[in-house]
Amino acid sequence: MSGISILNIAKDALLSHQTAINLTGANVANVDTPGYSRQRPIFQSVGSVEMGTGQIQIGVEIEKIERMYDQFLEVQINEQMHGFGYDETRKEELGKIEIIFNETQGGGINELLSEFWNAWGDLSENPSGQPERVALASISQNLAYMFRSYGNDLISIQDSANVQIYDLMGQVNNYLTDIADLNEKITQMTTGRGDTNDLRDKRSELMKGLAEIIDYQYIEDASGSVNIFLSNGTSIVEGGKTWQLNVKANPTNSFYYDIVLADDPNEESINNVINSGQMAGFLEIRDTTAANYLNRLNNLVASIVSEVNTQHGLGYDLDQNLGGDFFDPTMIEAKNMCVSANILSDINKIAASETVNGDGGNAINLGALKDTNVTIAGETATFNSHYSSLMARIGQDVADGSRKYDHSSSFMDQLVNKKENISGVSVDEEMINLMKYQMGYNSAAKLCSVADELIDTLLSLV
Amino acid sequence: MVMRVSESMKFNTMIDNLYKVQNSYNELMEKMASGKTLNRPSDDPLGMSRILDYRESKASIEQYRENINSSKGWLSMSESILSSANDLLVNAKEIAISQSTATASAETRSIAAVSVEQIINEMLSLTNSQYGDRYLFSGAKTSDAPFSSTESPATIGTPAAASGNTFDGTVAAGAGPYTGAVNKTYVVKIVTGGNFAAAEYQVSDDGGETWGAVRNDLDTGTITLGDGIDLTFTAGTVDVAVDDIFHVDAHVEGYYNGNGEELSVAIGKNMNFAYSIPGQSVFTDQGEGEVDMFKTLNDLKNALEANDPDSIASQMNNLDSGIQQVNKYVAQCGTRTNRLEIAETNQSDLDYKLTELISSTEDVDMAAIVTKFSMKEVVLKASYSMASSIGNLSIIDFLR
């Protein structure tokens, strides 16, 4: 064993600790980088030499740089991300719907409906009174306006969800392309020495982003690339290849998008394959929740229009004609409800009387419609009760939605903390490691100078 | 194994918890500021729907109370007019008593006739009183003055076609005479349009509220409505069409132009209340009425003018039953007002209860909320002071 070999050992040790210090530096620098997994040098002794008494290890090297990472946790986070994206979207959108229907301070449809029935009551007291007729006409217009504005607000929630679906489709395609790119790079560069750590971190981050939008399954194959499938097993990423998503017009409402696979010649909708994530959230709001509220509102409007018109038609106006339509019978959706143009142009056409003589009997009957039970979609109740039950339904959905969101976001927090526990950078830890590596480096340097002295001593003998 | 705490974990946990505290702090602040526990439907979905129902009931009650008040006004005015009418009749009776005796002379009788004439005029102006612009005693025909000063024979009015009819021919009434017992409005409604041979119609004798059987005998152009009324249609350029309306008023002999219907308003859920007293029952011998006041008074006047003590005496009985007839309705005004008062008490009790229910559902318990609020304030302050010191502690401070 020569003095030169001690220098070699010192050199290896210096280099290895230098690398370790660099890694610590990298970890500290990335303390705020999302998705960054801390890296750790794995030291390993190299070479051995036969001494009289046995073998001794000489030298050290960094065998590999380990990416601190829990694969199973990653799977769990991705899965949770689907639910989180879905719950978050629903909570946000339901919150917007709730704002439309917030009548806690009064002033909404409920109040206008009451005013509408009361206006008939006022008219019944003075059937030929012009002020009462004017008041009734204007309250009816307000009521119709309020229904229209609620209806259109709901429709615009659906429309904006539709736009979001299109945007998300574009984002999904970008994610797919980027993931496939990284797949290719990772398979090309896999050397086992940790060169792909950075790329893997990036890919995990992309997959997390994708997981927030749509639900998927994935497996990592031996070459290091991930293959991603939709919930029905349709492949969307395989190695470097992607199957992009596209949209087509919904068959029942051509303004709405259905999601399809871009290369599917049949253009079969895969809306039902997307069960979770933001996209599913928007699909659910657009096609189920908001559609359902709108439907109930429309049914209520149709029922009010038909009941009021029927009763109105049994009475006589001030010119002794049988009552015409009070609400426009062709406009029976919330978005287009309106008072008949004939009534608005001549308030004497309001049929308040039960006879041609101008009593207020029909106005009483119309006012009494408020206590009449009507059956809408199988439920029998008064108009106001139908409306307040819709309100209760919306309130309940919003409350459920935000409860689910709270749950999945705190679950998500815990998972992220768990991941941080393994992959996150702790500055305290890095500082201690730094001291450790510094000590190793200092010792190696000392070794150098000792070896140097040893050689000097030897040389001075000559 | 010891849990590693990374930098982002420290900050994330801090921020998360800060948000949570701020959120509940904000919620409490909103409740305190608005005074309501219910600020959006999701705060209490069932409570919200209950509140909407309560509010709807409260709005109805308001309407019922309004109706009750205006009916009370109508009734109190009716009552005072009927009392005055009663006084006038008593007056007339006194005249009849004094002028039927032998002490009265042709001269006193002719002076008395002038007094009776004044009584008739006063009676006319009383019975033609209006509440707002509606006549109190004309039944449902509130825009027509109920009584005229002269007696008219049984008449059939000119038939009128509703302004919205498509039919442009003419309608005329037959000569009659009208044989009905009370004033009526007949209405003809076309239910199947077309030329006269094809057309079908229905007839109503109560102003168009209820309808008889569908008839198809319009082919000759003349139809019989009943009570001696015939209508003759003359075709124009356009045939009759569905819902064309023709109506004709028929009056019995006498002074009354109104009808026998009572006006109603809603004073409770499914509770309609008739508040008007038709002049027909009070002042005529038609329908429920037995004595015709104007006829009696005019007969008295004529008897006085004719200086006919027997005929004067014979009006005393009529005046007696007339006074009773009017008195009956004075009393009825009182009972109806009582009923309204009971209804009003009920409605205001209900209103009070609803107000309480709404308040207990949506109003904040201030004492409880202020306590909670100060607790949250302490927590929020602690969170802030923790947040400000989170970066202070690091091993770096201790490394030399």
PDB file of C-alpha atoms in Angstrom, chain B residues 118-227:
ATOM      1  CA  GLN B 118    -138.721  65.069  -0.073  1.00  0.00           C
ATOM      2  CA  ILE B 119    -138.511  61.777   1.767  1.00  0.00           C
ATOM      3  CA  ILE B 120    -138.564  59.987  -1.599  1.00  0.00           C
ATOM      4  CA  ASN B 121    -135.783  62.202  -2.921  1.00  0.00           C
ATOM      5  CA  GLU B 122    -133.692  61.677   0.189  1.00  0.00           C
ATOM      6  CA  MET B 123    -134.353  57.972   0.017  1.00  0.00           C
ATOM      7  CA  LEU B 124    -133.193  57.991  -3.600  1.00  0.00           C
ATOM      8  CA  SER B 125    -129.973  59.764  -2.816  1.00  0.00           C
ATOM      9  CA  LEU B 126    -129.311  57.462   0.182  1.00  0.00           C
ATOM     10  CA  THR B 127    -129.881  54.262  -1.762  1.00  0.00           C
ATOM     11  CA  ASN B 128    -127.728  55.526  -4.610  1.00  0.00           C
ATOM     12  CA  SER B 129    -124.749  56.144  -2.278  1.00  0.00           C
ATOM     13  CA  GLN B 130    -121.307  55.129  -3.436  1.00  0.00           C
ATOM     14  CA  TYR B 131    -118.327  53.688  -1.621  1.00  0.00           C
ATOM     15  CA  GLY B 132    -115.421  55.038  -3.617  1.00  0.00           C
ATOM     16  CA  ASP B 133    -116.855  54.906  -7.114  1.00  0.00           C
ATOM     17  CA  ARG B 134    -118.993  51.840  -6.530  1.00  0.00           C
ATOM     18  CA  TYR B 135    -122.686  51.852  -5.704  1.00  0.00           C
ATOM     19  CA  LEU B 136    -123.380  50.188  -2.363  1.00  0.00           C
ATOM     20  CA  PHE B 137    -126.770  48.699  -3.152  1.00  0.00           C
ATOM     21  CA  SER B 138    -126.746  47.640  -6.803  1.00  0.00           C
ATOM     22  CA  GLY B 139    -125.636  44.051  -6.198  1.00  0.00           C
ATOM     23  CA  ALA B 140    -122.832  43.077  -8.542  1.00  0.00           C
ATOM     24  CA  LYS B 141    -123.643  45.878 -11.013  1.00  0.00           C
ATOM     25  CA  THR B 142    -121.637  48.334  -8.957  1.00  0.00           C
ATOM     26  CA  SER B 143    -121.155  50.819 -11.761  1.00  0.00           C
ATOM     27  CA  ASP B 144    -124.910  51.355 -12.313  1.00  0.00           C
ATOM     28  CA  ALA B 145    -127.017  53.515  -9.993  1.00  0.00           C
ATOM     29  CA  PRO B 146    -129.374  50.990  -8.353  1.00  0.00           C
ATOM     30  CA  PHE B 147    -132.547  53.088  -8.096  1.00  0.00           C
ATOM     31  CA  SER B 148    -134.304  55.444 -10.463  1.00  0.00           C
ATOM     32  CA  SER B 149    -136.828  58.076  -9.424  1.00  0.00           C
ATOM     33  CA  THR B 150    -139.600  56.828 -11.677  1.00  0.00           C
ATOM     34  CA  GLU B 151    -141.151  53.433 -11.958  1.00  0.00           C
ATOM     35  CA  SER B 152    -140.421  51.655 -15.185  1.00  0.00           C
ATOM     36  CA  PRO B 153    -142.347  48.726 -16.640  1.00  0.00           C
ATOM     37  CA  ALA B 154    -140.740  45.312 -17.117  1.00  0.00           C
ATOM     38  CA  THR B 155    -138.137  45.859 -19.825  1.00  0.00           C
ATOM     39  CA  ILE B 156    -135.736  43.884 -21.913  1.00  0.00           C
ATOM     40  CA  GLY B 157    -132.603  45.932 -22.615  1.00  0.00           C
ATOM     41  CA  THR B 158    -130.791  46.265 -25.893  1.00  0.00           C
ATOM     42  CA  PRO B 159    -128.640  43.167 -26.409  1.00  0.00           C
ATOM     43  CA  ALA B 160    -124.935  43.943 -26.509  1.00  0.00           C
ATOM     44  CA  ALA B 161    -122.168  42.067 -28.283  1.00  0.00           C
ATOM     45  CA  ALA B 162    -118.835  41.896 -26.461  1.00  0.00           C
ATOM     46  CA  SER B 163    -116.161  44.083 -28.046  1.00  0.00           C
ATOM     47  CA  GLY B 164    -113.943  41.117 -28.866  1.00  0.00           C
ATOM     48  CA  ASN B 165    -116.586  39.209 -30.858  1.00  0.00           C
ATOM     49  CA  THR B 166    -115.741  38.189 -34.406  1.00  0.00           C
ATOM     50  CA  PHE B 167    -119.402  38.136 -35.437  1.00  0.00           C
ATOM     51  CA  ASP B 168    -120.257  41.405 -37.168  1.00  0.00           C
ATOM     52  CA  GLY B 169    -123.985  40.961 -37.716  1.00  0.00           C
ATOM     53  CA  THR B 170    -126.638  42.447 -35.464  1.00  0.00           C
ATOM     54  CA  VAL B 171    -128.589  41.144 -32.498  1.00  0.00           C
ATOM     55  CA  ALA B 172    -132.015  42.387 -31.494  1.00  0.00           C
ATOM     56  CA  ALA B 173    -134.307  41.447 -28.646  1.00  0.00           C
ATOM     57  CA  GLY B 174    -137.946  40.485 -29.104  1.00  0.00           C
ATOM     58  CA  ALA B 175    -140.762  42.618 -27.656  1.00  0.00           C
ATOM     59  CA  GLY B 176    -141.162  40.464 -24.562  1.00  0.00           C
ATOM     60  CA  PRO B 177    -142.666  41.099 -22.131  1.00  0.00           C
ATOM     61  CA  TYR B 178    -140.113  40.003 -19.547  1.00  0.00           C
ATOM     62  CA  THR B 179    -141.772  37.579 -17.164  1.00  0.00           C
ATOM     63  CA  GLY B 180    -138.917  36.925 -14.685  1.00  0.00           C
ATOM     64  CA  ALA B 181    -139.326  37.704 -10.998  1.00  0.00           C
ATOM     65  CA  VAL B 182    -136.021  39.546 -10.518  1.00  0.00           C
ATOM     66  CA  ASN B 183    -133.570  41.578 -12.606  1.00  0.00           C
ATOM     67  CA  LYS B 184    -131.333  39.273 -14.578  1.00  0.00           C
ATOM     68  CA  THR B 185    -128.519  39.424 -17.098  1.00  0.00           C
ATOM     69  CA  TYR B 186    -128.773  36.778 -19.787  1.00  0.00           C
ATOM     70  CA  VAL B 187    -125.595  35.767 -21.601  1.00  0.00           C
ATOM     71  CA  VAL B 188    -125.265  33.761 -24.784  1.00  0.00           C
ATOM     72  CA  LYS B 189    -121.905  32.129 -25.440  1.00  0.00           C
ATOM     73  CA  ILE B 190    -121.052  30.539 -28.757  1.00  0.00           C
ATOM     74  CA  VAL B 191    -119.395  27.169 -28.195  1.00  0.00           C
ATOM     75  CA  THR B 192    -119.150  26.062 -31.804  1.00  0.00           C
ATOM     76  CA  GLY B 193    -118.582  28.685 -34.454  1.00  0.00           C
ATOM     77  CA  GLY B 194    -119.788  28.762 -38.048  1.00  0.00           C
ATOM     78  CA  ASN B 195    -122.914  29.843 -39.850  1.00  0.00           C
ATOM     79  CA  PHE B 196    -126.211  29.835 -37.961  1.00  0.00           C
ATOM     80  CA  ALA B 197    -127.050  26.285 -38.969  1.00  0.00           C
ATOM     81  CA  ALA B 198    -123.762  24.938 -37.688  1.00  0.00           C
ATOM     82  CA  ALA B 199    -123.338  27.140 -34.634  1.00  0.00           C
ATOM     83  CA  GLU B 200    -123.917  25.873 -31.098  1.00  0.00           C
ATOM     84  CA  TYR B 201    -124.355  28.012 -28.012  1.00  0.00           C
ATOM     85  CA  GLN B 202    -125.044  28.032 -24.309  1.00  0.00           C
ATOM     86  CA  VAL B 203    -127.266  30.352 -22.311  1.00  0.00           C
ATOM     87  CA  SER B 204    -126.691  31.689 -18.824  1.00  0.00           C
ATOM     88  CA  ASP B 205    -129.295  33.565 -16.804  1.00  0.00           C
ATOM     89  CA  ASP B 206    -126.888  34.680 -14.062  1.00  0.00           C
ATOM     90  CA  GLY B 207    -124.548  36.938 -15.982  1.00  0.00           C
ATOM     91  CA  GLY B 208    -122.371  34.154 -17.365  1.00  0.00           C
ATOM     92  CA  GLU B 209    -121.367  32.268 -14.243  1.00  0.00           C
ATOM     93  CA  THR B 210    -123.247  29.049 -14.858  1.00  0.00           C
ATOM     94  CA  TRP B 211    -124.378  27.675 -18.177  1.00  0.00           C
ATOM     95  CA  GLY B 212    -127.286  25.694 -19.520  1.00  0.00           C
ATOM     96  CA  ALA B 213    -127.061  22.800 -21.969  1.00  0.00           C
ATOM     97  CA  VAL B 214    -125.434  23.270 -25.370  1.00  0.00           C
ATOM     98  CA  ARG B 215    -128.081  24.200 -27.933  1.00  0.00           C
ATOM     99  CA  ASN B 216    -127.948  24.216 -31.719  1.00  0.00           C
ATOM    100  CA  ASP B 217    -131.197  25.861 -32.762  1.00  0.00           C
ATOM    101  CA  LEU B 218    -129.669  29.069 -34.072  1.00  0.00           C
ATOM    102  CA  ASP B 219    -130.413  28.128 -37.693  1.00  0.00           C
ATOM    103  CA  THR B 220    -133.470  30.382 -37.914  1.00  0.00           C
ATOM    104  CA  GLY B 221    -131.498  33.205 -36.301  1.00  0.00           C
ATOM    105  CA  THR B 222    -133.964  33.515 -33.424  1.00  0.00           C
ATOM    106  CA  ILE B 223    -133.402  31.844 -30.069  1.00  0.00           C
ATOM    107  CA  THR B 224    -135.449  31.735 -26.895  1.00  0.00           C
ATOM    108  CA  LEU B 225    -133.581  32.520 -23.711  1.00  0.00           C
ATOM    109  CA  GLY B 226    -136.518  32.085 -21.328  1.00  0.00           C
ATOM    110  CA  ASP B 227    -138.652  34.439 -19.212  1.00  0.00           C
TER     111      ASP B 227
END
